[in-house]
Each structure stands twice: as structure tokens, then as C-alpha cells.
Short mmCIF file of C-alpha atoms and ligand atoms in Angstrom, two decimals:
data_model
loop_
_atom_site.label_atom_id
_atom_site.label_comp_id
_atom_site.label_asym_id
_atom_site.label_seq_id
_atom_site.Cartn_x
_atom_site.Cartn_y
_atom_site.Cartn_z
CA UNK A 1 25.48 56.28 -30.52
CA UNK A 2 21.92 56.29 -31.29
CA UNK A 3 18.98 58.16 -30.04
CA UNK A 4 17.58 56.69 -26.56
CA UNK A 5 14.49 54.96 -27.09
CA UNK A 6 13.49 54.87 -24.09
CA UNK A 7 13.56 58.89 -24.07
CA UNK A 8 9.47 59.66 -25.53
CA UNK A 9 9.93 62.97 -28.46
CA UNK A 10 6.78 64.74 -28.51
CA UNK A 11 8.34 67.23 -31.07
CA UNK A 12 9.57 66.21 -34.95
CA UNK A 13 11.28 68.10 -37.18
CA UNK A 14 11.53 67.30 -41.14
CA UNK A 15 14.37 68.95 -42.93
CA UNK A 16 13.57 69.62 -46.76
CA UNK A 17 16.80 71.15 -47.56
CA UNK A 18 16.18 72.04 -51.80
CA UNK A 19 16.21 75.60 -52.15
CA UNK A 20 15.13 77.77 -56.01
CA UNK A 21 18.39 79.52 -55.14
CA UNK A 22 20.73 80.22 -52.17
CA UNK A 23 20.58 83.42 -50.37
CA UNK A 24 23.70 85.24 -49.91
CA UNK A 25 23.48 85.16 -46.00
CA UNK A 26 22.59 81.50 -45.48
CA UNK A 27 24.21 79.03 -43.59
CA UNK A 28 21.58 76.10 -43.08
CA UNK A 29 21.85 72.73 -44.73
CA UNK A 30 20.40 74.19 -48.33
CA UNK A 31 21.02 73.06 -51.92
CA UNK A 32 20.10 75.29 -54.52
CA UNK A 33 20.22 73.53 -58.52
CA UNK A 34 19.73 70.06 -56.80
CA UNK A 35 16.36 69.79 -57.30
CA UNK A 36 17.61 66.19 -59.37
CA UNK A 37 18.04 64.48 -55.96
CA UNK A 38 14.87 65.46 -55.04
CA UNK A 39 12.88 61.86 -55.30
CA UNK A 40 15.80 60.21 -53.94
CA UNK A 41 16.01 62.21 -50.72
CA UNK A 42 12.36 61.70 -50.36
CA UNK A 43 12.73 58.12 -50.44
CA UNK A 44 15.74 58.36 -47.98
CA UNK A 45 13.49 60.52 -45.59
CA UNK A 46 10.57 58.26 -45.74
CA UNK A 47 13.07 55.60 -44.42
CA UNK A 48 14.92 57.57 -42.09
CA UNK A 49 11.25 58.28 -40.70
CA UNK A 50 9.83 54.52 -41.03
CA UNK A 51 13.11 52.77 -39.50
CA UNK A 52 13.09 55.34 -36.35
CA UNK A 53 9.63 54.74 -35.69
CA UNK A 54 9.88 50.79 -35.94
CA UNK A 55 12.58 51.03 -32.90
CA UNK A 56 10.07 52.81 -30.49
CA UNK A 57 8.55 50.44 -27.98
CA UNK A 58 5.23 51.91 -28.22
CA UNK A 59 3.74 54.19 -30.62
CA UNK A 60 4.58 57.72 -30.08
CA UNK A 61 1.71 60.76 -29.28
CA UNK A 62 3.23 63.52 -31.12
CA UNK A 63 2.35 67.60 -30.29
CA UNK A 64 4.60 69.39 -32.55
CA UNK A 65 5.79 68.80 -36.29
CA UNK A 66 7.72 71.24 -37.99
CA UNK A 67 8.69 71.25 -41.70
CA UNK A 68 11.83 73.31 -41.86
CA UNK A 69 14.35 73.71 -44.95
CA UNK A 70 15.53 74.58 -47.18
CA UNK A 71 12.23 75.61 -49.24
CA UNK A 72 9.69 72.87 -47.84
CA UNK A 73 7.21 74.16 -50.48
CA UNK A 74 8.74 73.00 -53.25
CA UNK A 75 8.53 69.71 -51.59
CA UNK A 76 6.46 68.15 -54.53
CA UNK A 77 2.80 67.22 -53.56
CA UNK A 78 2.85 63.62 -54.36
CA UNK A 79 6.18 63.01 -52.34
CA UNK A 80 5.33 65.42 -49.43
CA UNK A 81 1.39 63.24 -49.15
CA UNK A 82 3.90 60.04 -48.83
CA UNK A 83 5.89 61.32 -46.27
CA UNK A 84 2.81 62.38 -43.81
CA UNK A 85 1.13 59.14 -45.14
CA UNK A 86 4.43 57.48 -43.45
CA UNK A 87 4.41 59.91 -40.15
CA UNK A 88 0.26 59.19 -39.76
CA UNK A 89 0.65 55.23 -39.70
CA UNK A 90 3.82 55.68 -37.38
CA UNK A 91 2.63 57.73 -34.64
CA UNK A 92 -0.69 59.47 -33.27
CA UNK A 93 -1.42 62.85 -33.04
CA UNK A 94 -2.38 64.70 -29.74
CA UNK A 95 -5.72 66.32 -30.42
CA UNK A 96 -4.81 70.03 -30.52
CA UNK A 97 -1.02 69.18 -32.01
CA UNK A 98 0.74 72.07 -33.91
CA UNK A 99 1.82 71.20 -37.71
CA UNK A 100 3.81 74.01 -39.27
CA UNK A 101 5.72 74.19 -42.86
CA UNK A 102 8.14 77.14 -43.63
CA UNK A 103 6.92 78.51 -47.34
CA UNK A 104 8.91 80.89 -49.31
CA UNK A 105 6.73 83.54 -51.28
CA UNK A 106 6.64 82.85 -54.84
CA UNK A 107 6.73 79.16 -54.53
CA UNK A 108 3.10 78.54 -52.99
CA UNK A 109 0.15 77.42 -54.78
CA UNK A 110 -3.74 77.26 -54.19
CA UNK A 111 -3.70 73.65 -54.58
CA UNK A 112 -0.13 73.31 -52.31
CA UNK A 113 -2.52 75.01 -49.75
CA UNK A 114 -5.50 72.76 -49.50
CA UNK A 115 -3.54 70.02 -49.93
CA UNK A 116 -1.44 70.83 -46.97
CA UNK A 117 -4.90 71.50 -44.70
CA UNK A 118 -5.61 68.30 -45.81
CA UNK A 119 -2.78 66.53 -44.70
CA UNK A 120 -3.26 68.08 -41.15
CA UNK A 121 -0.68 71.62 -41.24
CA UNK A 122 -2.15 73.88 -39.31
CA UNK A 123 0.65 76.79 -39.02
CA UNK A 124 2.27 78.24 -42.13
CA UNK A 125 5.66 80.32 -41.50
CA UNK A 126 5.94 82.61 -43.91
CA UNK A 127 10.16 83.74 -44.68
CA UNK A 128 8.94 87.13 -45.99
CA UNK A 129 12.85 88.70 -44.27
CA UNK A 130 12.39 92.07 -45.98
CA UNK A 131 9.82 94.31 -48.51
CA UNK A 132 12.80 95.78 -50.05
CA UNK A 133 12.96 93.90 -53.10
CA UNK A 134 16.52 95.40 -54.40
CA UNK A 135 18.26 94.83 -51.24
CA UNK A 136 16.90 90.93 -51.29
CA UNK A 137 18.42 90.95 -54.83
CA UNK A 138 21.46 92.02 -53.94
CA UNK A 139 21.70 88.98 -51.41
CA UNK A 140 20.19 86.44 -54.53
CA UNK A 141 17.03 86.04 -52.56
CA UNK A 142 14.12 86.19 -55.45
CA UNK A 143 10.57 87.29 -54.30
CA UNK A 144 8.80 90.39 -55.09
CA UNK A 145 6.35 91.87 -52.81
CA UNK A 146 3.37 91.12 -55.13
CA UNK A 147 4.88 87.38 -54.37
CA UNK A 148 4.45 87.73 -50.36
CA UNK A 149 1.38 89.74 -50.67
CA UNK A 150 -0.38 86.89 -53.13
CA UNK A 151 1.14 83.74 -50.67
CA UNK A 152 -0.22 85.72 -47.42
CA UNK A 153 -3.86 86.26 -49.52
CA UNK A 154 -4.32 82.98 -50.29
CA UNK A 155 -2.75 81.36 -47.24
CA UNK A 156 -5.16 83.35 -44.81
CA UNK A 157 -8.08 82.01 -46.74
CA UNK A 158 -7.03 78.41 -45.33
CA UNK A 159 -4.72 78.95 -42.00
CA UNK A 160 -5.30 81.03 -38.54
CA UNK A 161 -1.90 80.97 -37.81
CA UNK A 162 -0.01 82.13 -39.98
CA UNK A 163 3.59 83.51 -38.92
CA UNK A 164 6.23 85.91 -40.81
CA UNK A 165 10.12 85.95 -40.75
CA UNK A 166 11.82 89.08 -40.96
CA UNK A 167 15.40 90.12 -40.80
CA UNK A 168 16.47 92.92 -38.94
CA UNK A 169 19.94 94.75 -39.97
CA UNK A 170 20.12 93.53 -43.58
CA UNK A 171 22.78 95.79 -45.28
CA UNK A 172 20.87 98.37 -47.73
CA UNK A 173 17.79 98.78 -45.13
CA UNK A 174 17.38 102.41 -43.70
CA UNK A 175 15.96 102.62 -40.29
CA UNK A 176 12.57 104.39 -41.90
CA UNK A 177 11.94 101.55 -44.23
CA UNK A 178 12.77 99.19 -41.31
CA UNK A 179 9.41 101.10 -39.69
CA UNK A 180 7.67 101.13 -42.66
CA UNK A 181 8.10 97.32 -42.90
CA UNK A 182 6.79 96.69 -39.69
CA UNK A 183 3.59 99.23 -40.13
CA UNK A 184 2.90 97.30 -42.77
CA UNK A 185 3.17 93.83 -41.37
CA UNK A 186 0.90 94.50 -38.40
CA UNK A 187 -1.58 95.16 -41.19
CA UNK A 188 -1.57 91.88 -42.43
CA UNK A 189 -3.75 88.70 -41.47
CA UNK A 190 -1.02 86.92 -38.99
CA UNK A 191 -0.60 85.65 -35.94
CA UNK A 192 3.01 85.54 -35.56
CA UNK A 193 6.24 87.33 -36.19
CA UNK A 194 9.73 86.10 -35.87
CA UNK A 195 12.92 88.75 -36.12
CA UNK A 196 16.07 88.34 -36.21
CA UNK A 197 19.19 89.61 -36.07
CA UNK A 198 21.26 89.12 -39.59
CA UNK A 199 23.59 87.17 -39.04
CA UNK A 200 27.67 86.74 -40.97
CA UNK A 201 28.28 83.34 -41.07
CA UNK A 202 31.59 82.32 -41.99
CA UNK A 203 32.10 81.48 -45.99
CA UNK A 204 29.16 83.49 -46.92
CA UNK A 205 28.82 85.36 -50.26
CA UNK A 206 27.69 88.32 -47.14
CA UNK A 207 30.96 87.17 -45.33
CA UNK A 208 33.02 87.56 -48.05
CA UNK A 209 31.05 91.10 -49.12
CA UNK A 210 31.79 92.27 -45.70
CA UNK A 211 34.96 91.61 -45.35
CA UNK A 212 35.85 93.52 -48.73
CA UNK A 213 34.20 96.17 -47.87
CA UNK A 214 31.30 95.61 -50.74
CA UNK A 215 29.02 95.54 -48.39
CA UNK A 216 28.01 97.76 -45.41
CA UNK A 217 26.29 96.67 -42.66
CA UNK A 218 24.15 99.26 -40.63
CA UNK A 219 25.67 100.26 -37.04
CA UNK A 220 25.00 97.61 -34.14
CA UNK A 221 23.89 100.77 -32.47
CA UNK A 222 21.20 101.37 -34.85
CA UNK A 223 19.79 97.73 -35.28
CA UNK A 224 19.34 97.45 -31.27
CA UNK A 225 18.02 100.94 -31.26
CA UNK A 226 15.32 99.24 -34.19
CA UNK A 227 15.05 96.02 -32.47
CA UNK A 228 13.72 98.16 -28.87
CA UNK A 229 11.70 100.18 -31.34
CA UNK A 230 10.20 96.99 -32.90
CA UNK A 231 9.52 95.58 -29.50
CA UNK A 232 7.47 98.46 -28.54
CA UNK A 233 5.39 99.10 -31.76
CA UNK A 234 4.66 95.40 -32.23
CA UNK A 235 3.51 95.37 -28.33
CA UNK A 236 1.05 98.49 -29.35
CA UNK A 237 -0.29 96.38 -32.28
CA UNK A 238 -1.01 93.35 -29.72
CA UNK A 239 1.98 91.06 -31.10
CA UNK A 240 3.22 90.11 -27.27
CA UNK A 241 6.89 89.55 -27.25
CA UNK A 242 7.45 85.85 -25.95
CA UNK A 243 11.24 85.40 -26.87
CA UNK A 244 14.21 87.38 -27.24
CA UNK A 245 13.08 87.04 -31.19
CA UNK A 246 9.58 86.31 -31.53
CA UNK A 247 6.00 87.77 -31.26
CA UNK A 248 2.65 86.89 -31.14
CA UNK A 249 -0.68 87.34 -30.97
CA UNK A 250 -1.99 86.03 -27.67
CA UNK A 251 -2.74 81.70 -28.30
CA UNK A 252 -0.12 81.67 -31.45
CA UNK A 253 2.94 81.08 -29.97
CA UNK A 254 4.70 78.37 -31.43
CA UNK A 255 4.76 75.53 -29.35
CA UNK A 256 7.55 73.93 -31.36
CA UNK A 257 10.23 76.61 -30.53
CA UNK A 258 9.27 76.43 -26.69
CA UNK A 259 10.31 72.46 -27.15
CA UNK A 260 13.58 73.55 -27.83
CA UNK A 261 13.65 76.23 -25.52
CA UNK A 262 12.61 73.54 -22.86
CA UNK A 263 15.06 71.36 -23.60
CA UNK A 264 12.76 68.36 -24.47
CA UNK A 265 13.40 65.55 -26.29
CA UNK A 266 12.80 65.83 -29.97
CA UNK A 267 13.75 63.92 -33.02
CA UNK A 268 14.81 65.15 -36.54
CA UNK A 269 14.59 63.65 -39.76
CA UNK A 270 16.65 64.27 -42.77
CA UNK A 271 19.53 65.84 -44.07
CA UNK A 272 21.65 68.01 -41.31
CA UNK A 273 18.48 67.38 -39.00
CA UNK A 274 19.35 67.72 -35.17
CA UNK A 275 18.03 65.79 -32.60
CA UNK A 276 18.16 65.69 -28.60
CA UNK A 277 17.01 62.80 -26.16
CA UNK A 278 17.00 64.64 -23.27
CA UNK A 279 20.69 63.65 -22.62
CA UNK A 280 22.67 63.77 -25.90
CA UNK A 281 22.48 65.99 -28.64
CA UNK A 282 22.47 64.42 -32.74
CA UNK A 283 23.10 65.71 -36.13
CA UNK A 284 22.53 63.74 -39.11
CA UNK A 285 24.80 63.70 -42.11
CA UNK A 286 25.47 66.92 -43.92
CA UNK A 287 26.25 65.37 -47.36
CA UNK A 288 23.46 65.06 -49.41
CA UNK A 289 24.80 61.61 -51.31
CA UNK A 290 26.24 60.75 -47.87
CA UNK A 291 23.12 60.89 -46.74
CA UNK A 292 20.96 59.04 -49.41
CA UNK A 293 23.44 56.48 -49.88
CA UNK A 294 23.95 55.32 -46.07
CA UNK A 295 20.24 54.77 -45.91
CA UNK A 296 20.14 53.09 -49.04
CA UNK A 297 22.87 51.05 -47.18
CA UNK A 298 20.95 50.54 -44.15
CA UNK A 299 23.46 52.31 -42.37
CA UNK A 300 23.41 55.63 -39.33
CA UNK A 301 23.10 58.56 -41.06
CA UNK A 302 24.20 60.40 -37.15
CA UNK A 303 27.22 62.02 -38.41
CA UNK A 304 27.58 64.42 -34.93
CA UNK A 305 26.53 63.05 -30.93
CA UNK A 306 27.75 64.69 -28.00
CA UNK A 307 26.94 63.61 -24.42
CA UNK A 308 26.61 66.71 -22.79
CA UNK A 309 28.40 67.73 -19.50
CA UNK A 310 26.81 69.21 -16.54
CA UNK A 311 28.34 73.02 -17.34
CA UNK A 312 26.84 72.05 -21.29
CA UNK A 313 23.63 71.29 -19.80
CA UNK A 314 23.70 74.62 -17.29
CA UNK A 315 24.64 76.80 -19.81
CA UNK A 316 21.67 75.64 -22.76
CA UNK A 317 19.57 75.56 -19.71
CA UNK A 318 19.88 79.47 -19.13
CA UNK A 319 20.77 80.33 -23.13
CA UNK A 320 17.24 78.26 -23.57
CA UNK A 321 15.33 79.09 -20.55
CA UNK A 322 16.30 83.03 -20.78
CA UNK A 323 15.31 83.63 -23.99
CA UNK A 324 11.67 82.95 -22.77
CA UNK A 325 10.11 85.94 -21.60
CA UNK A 326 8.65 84.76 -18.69
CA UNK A 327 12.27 83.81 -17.74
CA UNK A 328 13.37 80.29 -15.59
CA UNK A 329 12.35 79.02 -12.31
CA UNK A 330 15.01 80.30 -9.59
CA UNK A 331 14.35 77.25 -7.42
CA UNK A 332 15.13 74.89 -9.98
CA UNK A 333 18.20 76.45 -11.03
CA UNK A 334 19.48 76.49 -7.54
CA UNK A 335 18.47 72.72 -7.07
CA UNK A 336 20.82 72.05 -10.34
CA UNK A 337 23.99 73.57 -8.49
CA UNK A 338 25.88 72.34 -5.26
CA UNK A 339 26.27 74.80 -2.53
CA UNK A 340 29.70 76.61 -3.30
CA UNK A 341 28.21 77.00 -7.44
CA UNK A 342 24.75 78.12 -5.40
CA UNK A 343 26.93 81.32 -3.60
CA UNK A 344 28.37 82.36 -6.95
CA UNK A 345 25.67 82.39 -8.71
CA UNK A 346 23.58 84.25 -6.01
CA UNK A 347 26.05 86.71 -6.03
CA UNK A 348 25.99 87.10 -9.80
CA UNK A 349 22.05 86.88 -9.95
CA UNK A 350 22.28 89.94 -7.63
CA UNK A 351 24.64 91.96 -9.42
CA UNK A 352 22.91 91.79 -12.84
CA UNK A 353 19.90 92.86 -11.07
CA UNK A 354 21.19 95.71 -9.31
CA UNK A 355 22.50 96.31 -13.07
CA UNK A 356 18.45 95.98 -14.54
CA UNK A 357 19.59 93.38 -16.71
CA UNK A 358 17.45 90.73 -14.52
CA UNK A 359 14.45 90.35 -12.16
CA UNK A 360 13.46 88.15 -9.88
CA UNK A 361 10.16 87.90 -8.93
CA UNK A 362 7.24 85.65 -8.07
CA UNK A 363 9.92 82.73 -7.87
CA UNK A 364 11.27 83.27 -11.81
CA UNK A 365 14.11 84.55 -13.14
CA UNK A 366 13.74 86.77 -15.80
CA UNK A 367 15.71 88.94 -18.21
CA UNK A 368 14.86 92.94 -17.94
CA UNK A 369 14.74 95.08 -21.58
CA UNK A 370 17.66 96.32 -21.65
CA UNK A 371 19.54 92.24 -21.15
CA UNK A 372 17.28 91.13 -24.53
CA UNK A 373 19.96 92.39 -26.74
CA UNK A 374 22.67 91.47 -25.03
CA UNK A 375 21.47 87.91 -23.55
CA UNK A 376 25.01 85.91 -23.99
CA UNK A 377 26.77 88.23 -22.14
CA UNK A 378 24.22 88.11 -19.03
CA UNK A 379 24.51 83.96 -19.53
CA UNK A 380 28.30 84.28 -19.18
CA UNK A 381 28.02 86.14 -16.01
CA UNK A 382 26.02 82.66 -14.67
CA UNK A 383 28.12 79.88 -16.78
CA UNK A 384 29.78 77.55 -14.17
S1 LIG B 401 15.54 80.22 -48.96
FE1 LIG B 401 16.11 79.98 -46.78
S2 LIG B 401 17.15 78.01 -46.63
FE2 LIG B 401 17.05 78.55 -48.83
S3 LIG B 401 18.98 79.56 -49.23
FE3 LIG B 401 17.52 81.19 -48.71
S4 LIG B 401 17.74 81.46 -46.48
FE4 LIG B 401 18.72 79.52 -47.01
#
């Protein structure tokens, strides 16, 4: 099943998946000690990107472009100029688009940075996670804090917006260095800051840590108790929360996320890359020879499509829409269900309110506080 051309993606996302190493607590498509492939998955890209592009009926006005990995900056210049050489003849840009690339500190250069103005990023996302340099060891992440304070120096000389990632409950982090992290963040020159909760995927070195009891992970109790605390000091320091995990300075929110939280169409390219046409959702091929070798082949490289139901699209609808902190419009919810869904959920809408988990007011639905941490449960109450 392919992508529906007829469906217009304003949003693209690029999926650079070599890593310098592979952090205990990572679960996206990432290949450390593969950097031998690297030329070959470039090629593969630049097809992936060219052949998509040739199928559209018109050329596409793009908004959004996001360069996720994976370690996009050790995309090598040369290749990475071919692939936006590709992207620029395929499609135009609108005039105040958003470019972003996700950098990991210690793998930046001066001339990675003009190069990258150059080519038209605008946005650099900066996966800083923690300052505690032993406790990033102990998960094989290798940056120092001279490395985030030297990409963040030379990256402010070039870029306005400039956004951090951090990770909040990472197992060796005390609750004062958690607030010493932050005081020092809101010091620096950026625009944007992204937390989230650590996560224990499944077949993790973490997982695996955990579940021997190697590793400890703080209380839940204590990371929401950080999380409300980090809410409030980044709010004093003018960093406006916009999303169950993300902050900004007023202008930098990242236009890229709210794409996804909108549920529009957008298109990924690459390895693992997902993909949604406003009806279906895609994911290409997780195998990186798979991968390469089926476009070699001239073949689909969608390994995953799913036609999603009407409770599917109800329930991203509110996962999506609720994560937003201006919350949903109640009318259009209302208008998705028929009448004996429309009583239920009512009823439900009420209750969490009376419960200050939700509000509803000038026509939008919208999570209180105290629901941020605990958003799935409030989106079960409402699932069909
Ligand atoms: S750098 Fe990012 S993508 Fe690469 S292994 Fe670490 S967490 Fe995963």
C-alpha cells in the first residue's frame, strides 16, 4: 500500500540512523560501528527522496523538515549537501519554513555549522539528556560537558533557535542535581527545551540492568514531583510549557512536533522512517541491508501500513490533541462521535473535570496540571 498522493505533506522527516555508539536506553532505529554503510544509505536515501517526489502530481510547498537519527551530524558534509541538493530541486520551500537537525555534542564542527546555515537549517536540537557525565557513562553515552558547552558556543553564533533534550529520571541523578541542571540550562543561549521521561524499552542494556537489579531507577514519585518542579521553574525563566514535554520561549515552538500532534500528513524518508497520509500510517524497513538493497532493487521499502479505524483515529486524536497545552476543540470532538458515543463521553468529560484533571473553557478542551503526568490514563477514560 503506498502513500496517497493525492494527500499534500507539508512536513518531512529524514532519518540518519549512524550513531558513534549506542546508548544504553535507546530504542530508535540506530546503528552504532556501521559507519561502513554510510555512502550506501546515502545513496538509498537520495532515491527514496527523488522516486517519492517524481510520483507527486505537482510540486510540493514544504513548512517543516526535520533531520532526526541516529546522530544526523555525523552525516558527512559532502553527502548531507547532496541530499538537500535533491530535496531543493524536488519541492519549494514556504518562506518562513522550519529546518531542524538533531546534533549530538562532541560531534559538531564550525564548518558542519555554516555549512548547515547554508543549506537552509534554521533550528538545531541539541540531545544534551544530562550534565552528569558519569551517569551518561554508565549508560555508554560519550559527551563531556566541555563537549555541550563548546557545540551550544559555537552553534549560538549561527542559529536563534536552538533547542536542548534532556532526560528526566535517569538512574544515578539526585533530585538536587536534577535542579542544578535545569538552573543551568535556563542560562544558556536557547530557545527551546524538550524533557522527557526515561523510558525502559524492552531488550535494553537499561532493561536488562533493571531487571537485575544493577540498576536503580529513582521513585516515580520523585520524577513527577521533578517534572511539576521543572514545569514551574522553567515557566519563571520564560520557557512556556506548550506540550506535556516541551518548552519554549515564546515564537520557538517547533512547528514540526505540532504536525504530528495535528495529525497531518507527513512523509518520512529513510531507514525505520514513519509516515502518515492523513488516513494510513507507514514505516519503512528496519533492516539496514533490507533497506539499501530493495531500493537498489527498485522495490517498496514500506515494511509496516495500517489503515486506521475510527476508535484508532479517536484515540491519536485525543493522545495527539491533549498533549497540546492549549488542549482540543470540544465541538469538533463531539462532531467526530454519534449521539449514544456523544452521552458517554459527556459524562466522562464531566467527571474528569469535577476530578481537575480537565477544563473546558472558551470552547477547548484542555488537560489541568495535575492530568500532564498522567495523560494516558485521562485518554482511556474517553477511548470509544
Ligand atoms: S545517540 Fe541518540 S539515537 Fe544514537 S544511540 Fe544514543 S540515544 Fe540512540
Amino acid at each position: 500500500m503506498h502513500f496517497d498522493t493525492t494527500s499534500v505533506p507539508r512536513s518531512l522527516y529524514i532519518h540518519w540512523p549512524f550513531c558513534p555508539y549506542k546508548c544504553h536506553f535507546c530504542n530508535f532505529v540506530a546503528l552504532a560501528a556501521h559507519d561502513q554503510y554510510m555512502a550506501d544509505y546515502h545513496n538509498a536515501l537520495v532515491k527514496e527522496i527523488e522516486t517519492f517526489f517524481s510520483r507527486q502530481n505537482s510540486k510540493l510547498t514544504i513548512d517543516t523538515v526535520y533531520l532526526g537519527g541516529g546522530t544526523p551530524s555525523t552525516y558527512p558534509l559532502p553527502l548531507l549537501l547532496d541530499t538537500f541538493g535533491t530535496l531543493k530541486n524536488a519541492v519549494t520551500f514556504s518562506s518562513d519554513y522550519e529546518m531542524s537537525i538533531e546534533v549530538n555534542p562532541g560531534t559538531v564542527s564550525d564548518e558542519q555549522l555554516v555549512a548547515w546555515r547554508e543549506m537552509g537549517i534554521n533550528r538545531i536540537s541539541i540531545g544534551v539528556q544530562s550534565l552528569n557525565e558519569m551517569v551518561l557513562k554508565r549508560l555508554n553515552r560519550h559527551q563531556s560537558t566541555k563537549d555541550v558547552g563548546e557545540v551550544l558556543e559555537k552553534a549560538h553564533r549561527l542559529f536563534s533557535a536552538l533547542s536542548i533534550d534532556l532526560i528526566l529520571g535517569l538512574p544515578g541523578v539526585s533530585a538536587e542535581q536534577w535542579k542544578e541542571t535545569l538552573a543551568q540550562v535556563v542560562q544558556w543561549p536557547i530557545a527551546h527545551i524538550s524533557i522527557y521521561f526515561l523510558m525502559v524499552h524492552e531488550q535494553t542494556p537499561l532493561y536488562f540492568g533493571v531487571k537485575s537489579n544493577k540498576i536503580t531507577l529513582p521513585p516515580d514519585d520523585e520524577v513527577v514531583d521533578l517534572y511539576y518542579w521543572s514545569i514551574d521553574y522553567l515557566a519563571e525563566h520564560q520557557f512556556v510549557q506548550y506540550e506535556i514535554s516541551n518548552f519554549a520561549r515564546p515564537g520557538f515552538e517547533s512547528r514540526h512536533n505540532k504536525a504530528y500532534w495535528d495529525r497531518v500528513p507527513f512523509k518520512g524518508f529513510g531507514l525505520g522512517a514513519c509516515s502518515f497520509d492523513g488516513n494510513r500510517r507507514f514505516q519503512n524497513e528496519k533492516n539496514l541491508m533490507k533497506y539499501i538493497n530493495n531500493i537498489g532493487d527498485g522495490k517498496d521499502v514500506i515494511d509496516f501500513s495500517e489503515q486506521l479505524s475510527r476508535e484508532q483515529i479517536w484515540l491519536e486524536t485525543l493522545m495527539l490533541g491533549l498533549r497540546q497545552k492549549n488542549g482540543m476543540v470540544y465541538e469538533e470532538l463531539i462532531n467526530f462521535l454519534h449521539d449514544e458515543e456523544k452521552e458517554r463521553f459527556k459524562a466522562q468529560v464531566a467527571l474528569l473535570c469535577d476530578r481537575s484533571l480537565m477544563k473546558c473553557e472558551n470552547g477547548r478542551l484542555q488537560l489541568l496540571p495535575r492530568a500532564l503526568a498522567v495523560e494516558n490514563e485521562v485518554v482511556e477514560k474517553l477511548s470509544m
